Amino acid sequence: MKVPFFDLAAQLEGIRDQIESSFGRVLGNSTFTMGKEVERFERAFASYCGAPYCVAVNSGTSALHLALLAHGIGEGDEVITQPNSFFATAEAISYTGATPVFADVEPDTWGIDAAKITPALTPRTKAILPVHLYGNAADLDAIKRVAKKRHLVVIEDAAQAHGTLYHGRKIGSFGNTACCSFYPGKVLGAYGEGGAVVTDNPRIAEKLRMLRDHGQKRKHEHIFIGYNYRMEQLQAAFLRVKLKRLNQWIQARRKHAMLYLRLLGDLEQFVRVPREPSSFRSNYYVYAIQCRAREQLVSYLASHGIGSQIHYPTPIHLQKAYRHLGYQKGDFPVAEKLAKETLSLPMYPELAESQIRYVADMIHAFYKNKYV
Ligand SMILES: *Cc1c(COP(=O)(O)O)cnc(C)c1O
């Protein structure tokens, strides 16, 4: 049996007609960036998240960059974030001229550990940038308590957290500025690049709209130096089709996660499966296990037709690009251990139960051959 890590073709099959008709509609009206499709998507996504404002942009990285700028982060500032994330989280901080400062994460949720934020604070700290990693929610209550004491802004990296619930409410509805990505592989993905910022602050939303469009207030009136980070109409039209399916897709992912848990839960000696705390409901963007003999398991699974990936093999503080910050191996033991041990298993709505059973059987077989 073949179980690819990921199968976007299967997803397209269920929505092909609507995707093709939205393609035709956008080609027909000949406006390709911004415009009606983008506005409609912004309204729909704001409403989905339970946020008053949504500003659509051309990628999740752009969303992070502009959210930081809109909150006035720049040269000389420090922003606290976590070392176990996609590189763009820290990169966006660097774009503004500010410095990323890392704090270690919690071993159970993989999110930034609020207790580790306080020792990282300096007079230059302006913001905290938690990541809802793999679709798990970071502990926003604890993070906001630290932020409030020190008058810091909280900007959420919600690139992986479409539809994730924290204490029963969607990520994006907590009165912070939250940044989403619609990279094709994300839980809600475009057929190309896309991103969005959601916020409850009208002033920030206005600033974001100008920043993404050359600092223009209206045509030919440039108030400051901005960017061309506009969303394409086509992507907005595609995303509107897919947004209607999002809850259904998340439900399917959650069902798959429960099955993995049932089938792998007894391998405790070798494999640690994610167990949701009562505080959140993951969208299971990534189904990451912690496991022994990871590299060998990867080859074993591959030789049996099963795709897997490692998110993320090198924590950001140990990347060459951030050598100048002076971090060392051992600075963030939890994040470093996760980087060595986590493995992402196939997870997408269209997976069949038989495929998940096959993956679980092969993992059982691997550990049995190896250790018993
Ligand atoms: C995908 C991702 C981003 C960047 O989004 P793009 O749309 O690829 O630019 C940022 N942060 C995290 C955590 C991501 O997973």
Coordinates of C-alpha atoms and ligand atoms in Angstrom, one line a residue:
M1 CA 0.0 0.0 0.0
K2 CA 1.2 3.6 -0.7
V3 CA 0.6 6.3 1.8
P4 CA 2.1 9.6 0.5
F5 CA 2.9 12.2 3.2
F6 CA 0.6 14.5 1.5
D7 CA -2.0 14.4 -1.3
L8 CA -3.3 17.7 -2.7
A9 CA -4.6 16.1 -5.9
A10 CA -7.1 14.1 -3.8
Q11 CA -8.4 17.3 -2.2
L12 CA -8.8 19.0 -5.6
E13 CA -11.0 16.1 -6.8
G14 CA -13.7 17.0 -4.3
I15 CA -13.9 20.7 -5.4
R16 CA -12.6 20.8 -8.9
D17 CA -15.8 22.2 -10.5
Q18 CA -16.1 25.1 -8.1
I19 CA -12.3 25.8 -8.5
E20 CA -12.6 25.8 -12.2
S21 CA -15.7 28.1 -12.3
S22 CA -14.0 30.6 -10.0
F23 CA -11.0 30.5 -12.3
G24 CA -13.3 31.3 -15.2
R25 CA -15.0 34.1 -13.3
V26 CA -11.7 35.9 -12.4
L27 CA -10.3 35.5 -15.9
G28 CA -13.6 37.0 -17.2
N29 CA -13.6 40.1 -15.1
S30 CA -9.9 41.0 -15.8
T31 CA -8.8 42.4 -12.5
F32 CA -6.1 40.2 -11.1
T33 CA -4.9 41.7 -7.9
M34 CA -7.0 42.9 -5.0
G35 CA -10.6 43.9 -5.9
K36 CA -13.9 42.2 -5.1
E37 CA -12.7 38.6 -4.7
V38 CA -10.1 39.7 -2.2
E39 CA -12.6 41.8 -0.2
R40 CA -15.1 39.0 -0.2
F41 CA -12.5 36.6 1.1
E42 CA -11.3 39.0 3.8
R43 CA -14.9 39.3 5.1
A44 CA -15.4 35.6 5.0
F45 CA -12.1 34.8 6.7
A46 CA -12.6 37.5 9.4
S47 CA -16.0 36.0 10.1
Y48 CA -14.7 32.5 10.2
C49 CA -12.0 33.5 12.8
G50 CA -14.3 35.7 14.8
A51 CA -12.1 38.7 14.2
P52 CA -13.4 42.2 13.2
Y53 CA -10.7 42.8 10.5
C54 CA -8.8 40.7 8.0
V55 CA -6.2 42.0 5.6
A56 CA -5.2 39.6 2.9
V57 CA -1.6 39.6 1.6
N58 CA 0.6 37.5 -0.7
S59 CA 2.1 35.1 1.9
G60 CA 2.3 34.1 5.6
T61 CA 5.7 35.6 5.7
S62 CA 4.4 38.9 4.4
A63 CA 1.6 38.8 7.0
L64 CA 4.2 38.4 9.8
H65 CA 6.4 41.1 8.4
L66 CA 3.5 43.6 8.0
A67 CA 2.0 42.8 11.4
L68 CA 5.3 43.6 13.1
L69 CA 5.7 46.8 11.2
A70 CA 2.1 47.9 11.8
H71 CA 2.7 47.5 15.5
G72 CA 5.8 49.8 15.2
I73 CA 8.4 47.1 15.6
G74 CA 11.8 48.1 14.0
E75 CA 15.5 48.7 14.4
G76 CA 16.8 48.2 17.9
D77 CA 13.7 46.3 19.2
E78 CA 13.6 42.7 20.4
V79 CA 10.9 40.3 19.8
I80 CA 10.6 37.1 21.8
T81 CA 9.7 33.9 19.9
Q82 CA 10.4 30.2 19.9
P83 CA 13.2 28.3 18.3
N84 CA 11.1 25.4 17.0
S85 CA 9.2 26.8 14.1
F86 CA 9.4 27.4 10.4
F87 CA 12.3 29.7 9.7
A88 CA 10.0 32.5 8.5
T89 CA 8.8 33.3 12.1
A90 CA 12.2 34.6 13.0
E91 CA 13.0 35.9 9.5
A92 CA 10.0 38.3 9.6
I93 CA 11.3 39.8 12.8
S94 CA 14.7 40.4 11.2
Y95 CA 13.1 42.0 8.1
T96 CA 11.9 44.9 10.4
G97 CA 15.4 45.5 11.7
A98 CA 14.5 44.0 15.1
T99 CA 16.2 41.0 16.7
P100 CA 14.6 37.7 17.4
V101 CA 15.2 36.6 21.0
F102 CA 14.4 32.9 21.6
A103 CA 12.7 31.3 24.6
D104 CA 12.3 27.5 25.1
V105 CA 9.0 25.7 24.7
E106 CA 6.7 23.4 26.6
P107 CA 7.4 19.7 26.1
D108 CA 3.7 18.8 25.7
T109 CA 2.3 21.5 23.4
W110 CA 5.5 22.5 21.7
G111 CA 4.4 26.2 22.3
I112 CA 6.5 28.9 23.9
D113 CA 6.8 28.4 27.7
A114 CA 5.5 31.5 29.3
A115 CA 7.8 31.0 32.3
K116 CA 10.8 31.2 30.0
I117 CA 9.7 34.5 28.5
T118 CA 10.3 36.6 31.6
P119 CA 14.1 35.8 31.9
A120 CA 14.4 36.8 28.2
L121 CA 12.9 40.2 28.6
T122 CA 15.1 43.3 28.3
P123 CA 14.3 47.0 28.1
R124 CA 14.3 46.6 24.3
T125 CA 11.6 43.9 24.2
K126 CA 8.6 45.1 22.3
A127 CA 6.6 42.1 21.4
I128 CA 6.0 38.3 21.9
L129 CA 5.5 36.2 18.9
P130 CA 4.1 32.8 19.9
V131 CA 3.6 30.1 17.3
H132 CA 0.6 27.7 17.3
L133 CA 2.8 24.9 16.2
Y134 CA 1.4 22.0 14.2
G135 CA -2.1 23.5 14.8
N136 CA -1.8 23.2 18.6
A137 CA -2.6 26.4 20.5
A138 CA 0.1 28.1 22.4
D139 CA -0.9 29.0 26.0
L140 CA -2.2 32.5 25.1
D141 CA -3.6 33.2 28.7
A142 CA -0.2 32.8 30.3
I143 CA 1.6 34.6 27.4
K144 CA -0.8 37.5 27.7
R145 CA -0.3 37.8 31.4
V146 CA 3.5 38.3 30.8
A147 CA 2.8 40.7 28.0
K148 CA 0.3 42.8 30.0
K149 CA 2.7 43.3 32.9
R150 CA 5.4 44.7 30.5
H151 CA 3.1 46.5 28.0
L152 CA 4.2 44.2 25.2
V153 CA 2.3 43.4 22.0
V154 CA 1.3 39.8 21.3
I155 CA 1.5 38.9 17.6
E156 CA 0.5 35.3 16.9
D157 CA 2.0 33.2 14.2
A158 CA -1.1 31.3 13.2
A159 CA 0.2 30.1 9.9
Q160 CA -0.6 26.5 11.0
A161 CA -3.6 27.1 13.1
H162 CA -6.7 27.8 10.9
G163 CA -9.7 26.8 12.9
T164 CA -7.8 25.7 16.0
L165 CA -9.8 26.3 19.2
Y166 CA -8.3 27.7 22.4
H167 CA -10.7 27.4 25.3
G168 CA -13.5 26.9 22.8
R169 CA -12.7 30.0 20.7
K170 CA -10.9 30.2 17.3
I171 CA -7.4 31.4 17.1
G172 CA -7.6 34.9 15.7
S173 CA -10.4 36.0 18.0
F174 CA -8.3 36.8 21.1
G175 CA -7.8 40.5 20.5
N176 CA -4.2 40.2 19.3
T177 CA -2.9 40.4 15.8
A178 CA -2.7 36.9 14.3
C179 CA -0.9 36.0 11.0
C180 CA -2.1 33.2 8.7
S181 CA -0.5 31.5 5.8
F182 CA -2.4 29.9 2.8
Y183 CA 0.7 28.1 1.4
P184 CA -0.8 25.2 -0.6
G185 CA 0.1 22.6 2.0
K186 CA -1.5 24.4 5.0
V187 CA -4.9 23.3 6.4
L188 CA -6.4 26.1 4.3
G189 CA -4.2 26.5 1.3
A190 CA -4.3 28.5 -2.0
Y191 CA -3.2 27.2 -5.4
G192 CA -0.1 29.4 -5.0
E193 CA 1.0 31.8 -2.2
G194 CA -1.2 33.7 0.2
G195 CA -1.5 35.0 3.7
A196 CA -3.6 37.2 5.9
V197 CA -3.5 39.2 9.1
V198 CA -6.6 39.3 11.4
T199 CA -6.9 41.8 14.2
D200 CA -9.5 43.6 16.3
N201 CA -7.7 46.9 16.0
P202 CA -9.1 49.2 13.2
R203 CA -6.0 51.4 13.3
I204 CA -3.7 48.4 12.7
A205 CA -6.0 47.1 9.9
E206 CA -5.8 50.5 8.2
K207 CA -2.0 50.6 8.5
L208 CA -1.8 47.0 7.1
R209 CA -3.9 47.9 4.1
M210 CA -1.6 50.8 3.3
L211 CA 1.6 48.8 4.0
R212 CA 0.7 46.0 1.6
D213 CA 0.0 48.5 -1.2
H214 CA 3.0 50.8 -1.4
G215 CA 2.0 52.9 1.6
Q216 CA -0.9 54.3 -0.4
K217 CA -3.9 55.9 1.3
R218 CA -5.6 56.3 -2.0
K219 CA -4.3 56.0 -5.6
H220 CA -1.1 58.0 -6.1
E221 CA -1.1 59.3 -2.5
H222 CA 1.8 57.5 -0.7
I223 CA 1.9 58.2 3.0
F224 CA 5.0 56.1 3.8
I225 CA 7.3 53.5 2.1
G226 CA 5.3 50.3 1.8
Y227 CA 5.5 47.0 -0.2
N228 CA 3.7 45.2 -2.9
Y229 CA 2.3 42.4 -0.8
R230 CA -1.2 42.3 -2.4
M231 CA -3.2 39.1 -2.6
E232 CA -4.1 37.9 -6.1
Q233 CA -7.8 37.7 -7.0
L234 CA -7.4 34.1 -8.2
Q235 CA -6.1 33.0 -4.9
A236 CA -8.8 34.8 -3.0
A237 CA -11.5 33.1 -5.2
F238 CA -9.9 29.7 -4.7
L239 CA -9.6 30.3 -0.9
R240 CA -13.3 31.2 -0.7
V241 CA -14.3 27.9 -2.2
K242 CA -12.0 26.0 0.2
L243 CA -13.0 28.0 3.3
K244 CA -16.5 26.5 3.0
R245 CA -14.9 23.1 3.4
L246 CA -12.5 24.0 6.2
N247 CA -14.5 22.8 9.2
Q248 CA -15.3 19.5 7.5
W249 CA -11.6 19.0 6.6
I250 CA -10.5 19.8 10.2
Q251 CA -13.1 17.2 11.5
A252 CA -11.6 14.6 9.2
R253 CA -8.1 15.4 10.4
R254 CA -9.2 15.1 14.0
K255 CA -10.8 11.8 13.4
H256 CA -7.6 10.5 11.8
A257 CA -5.6 11.8 14.8
M258 CA -7.9 9.9 17.2
L259 CA -7.4 6.8 15.2
Y260 CA -3.6 7.2 15.3
L261 CA -3.8 7.7 19.1
R262 CA -5.8 4.5 19.5
L263 CA -3.4 2.5 17.3
L264 CA -0.1 3.9 18.5
G265 CA -1.0 4.7 22.1
D266 CA 0.3 1.4 23.4
L267 CA 3.9 1.9 22.0
E268 CA 4.7 4.2 24.9
Q269 CA 8.2 2.9 25.2
F270 CA 9.1 4.0 21.7
V271 CA 6.6 6.6 20.5
R272 CA 5.0 9.5 22.2
V273 CA 1.8 10.5 20.4
P274 CA 0.2 14.0 20.8
R275 CA -2.4 14.2 23.6
E276 CA -4.5 17.3 23.6
P277 CA -4.8 19.1 26.9
S278 CA -8.3 20.4 27.8
S279 CA -7.3 23.9 26.8
F280 CA -7.3 23.4 23.0
R281 CA -8.6 21.5 20.0
S282 CA -5.9 21.1 17.4
N283 CA -6.6 21.3 13.7
Y284 CA -3.8 18.7 13.3
Y285 CA -2.0 20.5 10.5
V286 CA 0.9 18.2 11.3
Y287 CA 0.6 14.9 13.1
A288 CA 3.9 14.8 14.9
I289 CA 5.1 12.0 17.1
Q290 CA 8.2 11.8 19.2
C291 CA 10.0 8.6 18.6
R292 CA 13.1 6.5 19.1
A293 CA 15.5 5.7 16.3
R294 CA 13.9 8.3 14.1
E295 CA 16.1 8.1 11.1
Q296 CA 15.8 4.4 10.8
L297 CA 12.1 4.6 11.2
V298 CA 11.9 7.1 8.3
S299 CA 13.8 4.7 6.0
Y300 CA 11.7 1.7 7.2
L301 CA 8.5 3.6 6.5
A302 CA 9.8 4.8 3.1
S303 CA 10.7 1.3 2.1
H304 CA 7.1 0.3 2.8
G305 CA 5.6 3.1 0.7
I306 CA 4.9 5.5 3.5
G307 CA 5.9 9.2 3.4
S308 CA 7.0 11.1 6.5
Q309 CA 8.7 14.4 7.2
I310 CA 10.7 16.1 9.9
H311 CA 9.4 19.4 11.1
Y312 CA 11.9 20.9 11.9
P313 CA 15.3 19.2 11.9
T314 CA 17.3 22.2 13.0
P315 CA 15.9 24.7 15.5
I316 CA 16.2 28.3 14.3
H317 CA 18.7 29.4 16.9
L318 CA 21.2 26.9 15.4
Q319 CA 20.7 27.9 11.8
K320 CA 23.7 29.4 10.0
A321 CA 21.7 32.5 9.2
Y322 CA 21.5 33.4 12.9
R323 CA 25.1 32.5 13.8
H324 CA 25.6 36.2 14.6
L325 CA 23.1 36.1 17.5
G326 CA 25.6 33.8 19.3
Y327 CA 23.3 31.0 20.5
Q328 CA 24.9 27.6 21.3
K329 CA 23.8 24.0 21.3
G330 CA 22.2 23.4 24.7
D331 CA 20.6 26.8 25.0
F332 CA 17.1 25.5 24.5
P333 CA 17.1 21.8 25.6
V334 CA 13.4 21.2 25.0
A335 CA 13.3 22.6 21.5
E336 CA 16.5 20.8 20.7
K337 CA 15.3 17.4 21.9
L338 CA 12.1 17.9 19.9
A339 CA 14.2 18.7 16.8
K340 CA 16.0 15.3 17.2
E341 CA 12.9 13.2 18.0
T342 CA 9.8 14.5 16.2
L343 CA 8.5 12.8 13.1
S344 CA 5.4 13.9 11.1
L345 CA 3.2 11.2 9.8
P346 CA 0.8 11.4 6.8
M347 CA -2.2 13.6 7.8
Y348 CA -4.8 15.0 5.4
P349 CA -8.5 14.8 5.2
E350 CA -8.6 12.4 2.3
L351 CA -6.6 9.7 4.1
A352 CA -8.4 6.4 4.3
E353 CA -8.8 4.5 7.6
S354 CA -7.0 1.6 6.0
Q355 CA -4.0 3.8 5.2
I356 CA -3.8 4.9 8.8
R357 CA -4.0 1.3 10.0
Y358 CA -1.3 0.4 7.6
V359 CA 1.0 3.2 8.9
A360 CA 0.4 2.1 12.5
D361 CA 1.0 -1.5 11.6
M362 CA 4.3 -0.7 10.0
I363 CA 5.4 1.4 13.0
H364 CA 4.6 -1.5 15.3
A365 CA 6.5 -3.9 13.0
F366 CA 9.5 -1.6 13.0
Y367 CA 9.9 -1.5 16.8
K368 CA 9.1 -5.1 17.2
N369 CA 11.8 -6.1 14.7
K370 CA 14.3 -3.7 16.2
Y371 CA 13.8 -4.2 19.9
V372 CA 11.9 -7.3 20.7
Ligands
LIG1 C1 4.1 28.4 6.6 C2 4.6 29.2 7.8 C3 5.0 30.5 7.7 C4 5.2 31.3 6.4 O1 4.1 31.2 5.6 P1 4.3 31.4 4.0 O2 2.9 31.6 3.5 O3 4.9 30.1 3.5 O4 5.1 32.6 3.7 C5 5.3 31.2 8.9 N1 5.3 30.5 10.0 C6 4.9 29.3 10.2 C7 4.9 28.6 11.5 C8 4.6 28.5 9.0 O5 4.2 27.2 9.2

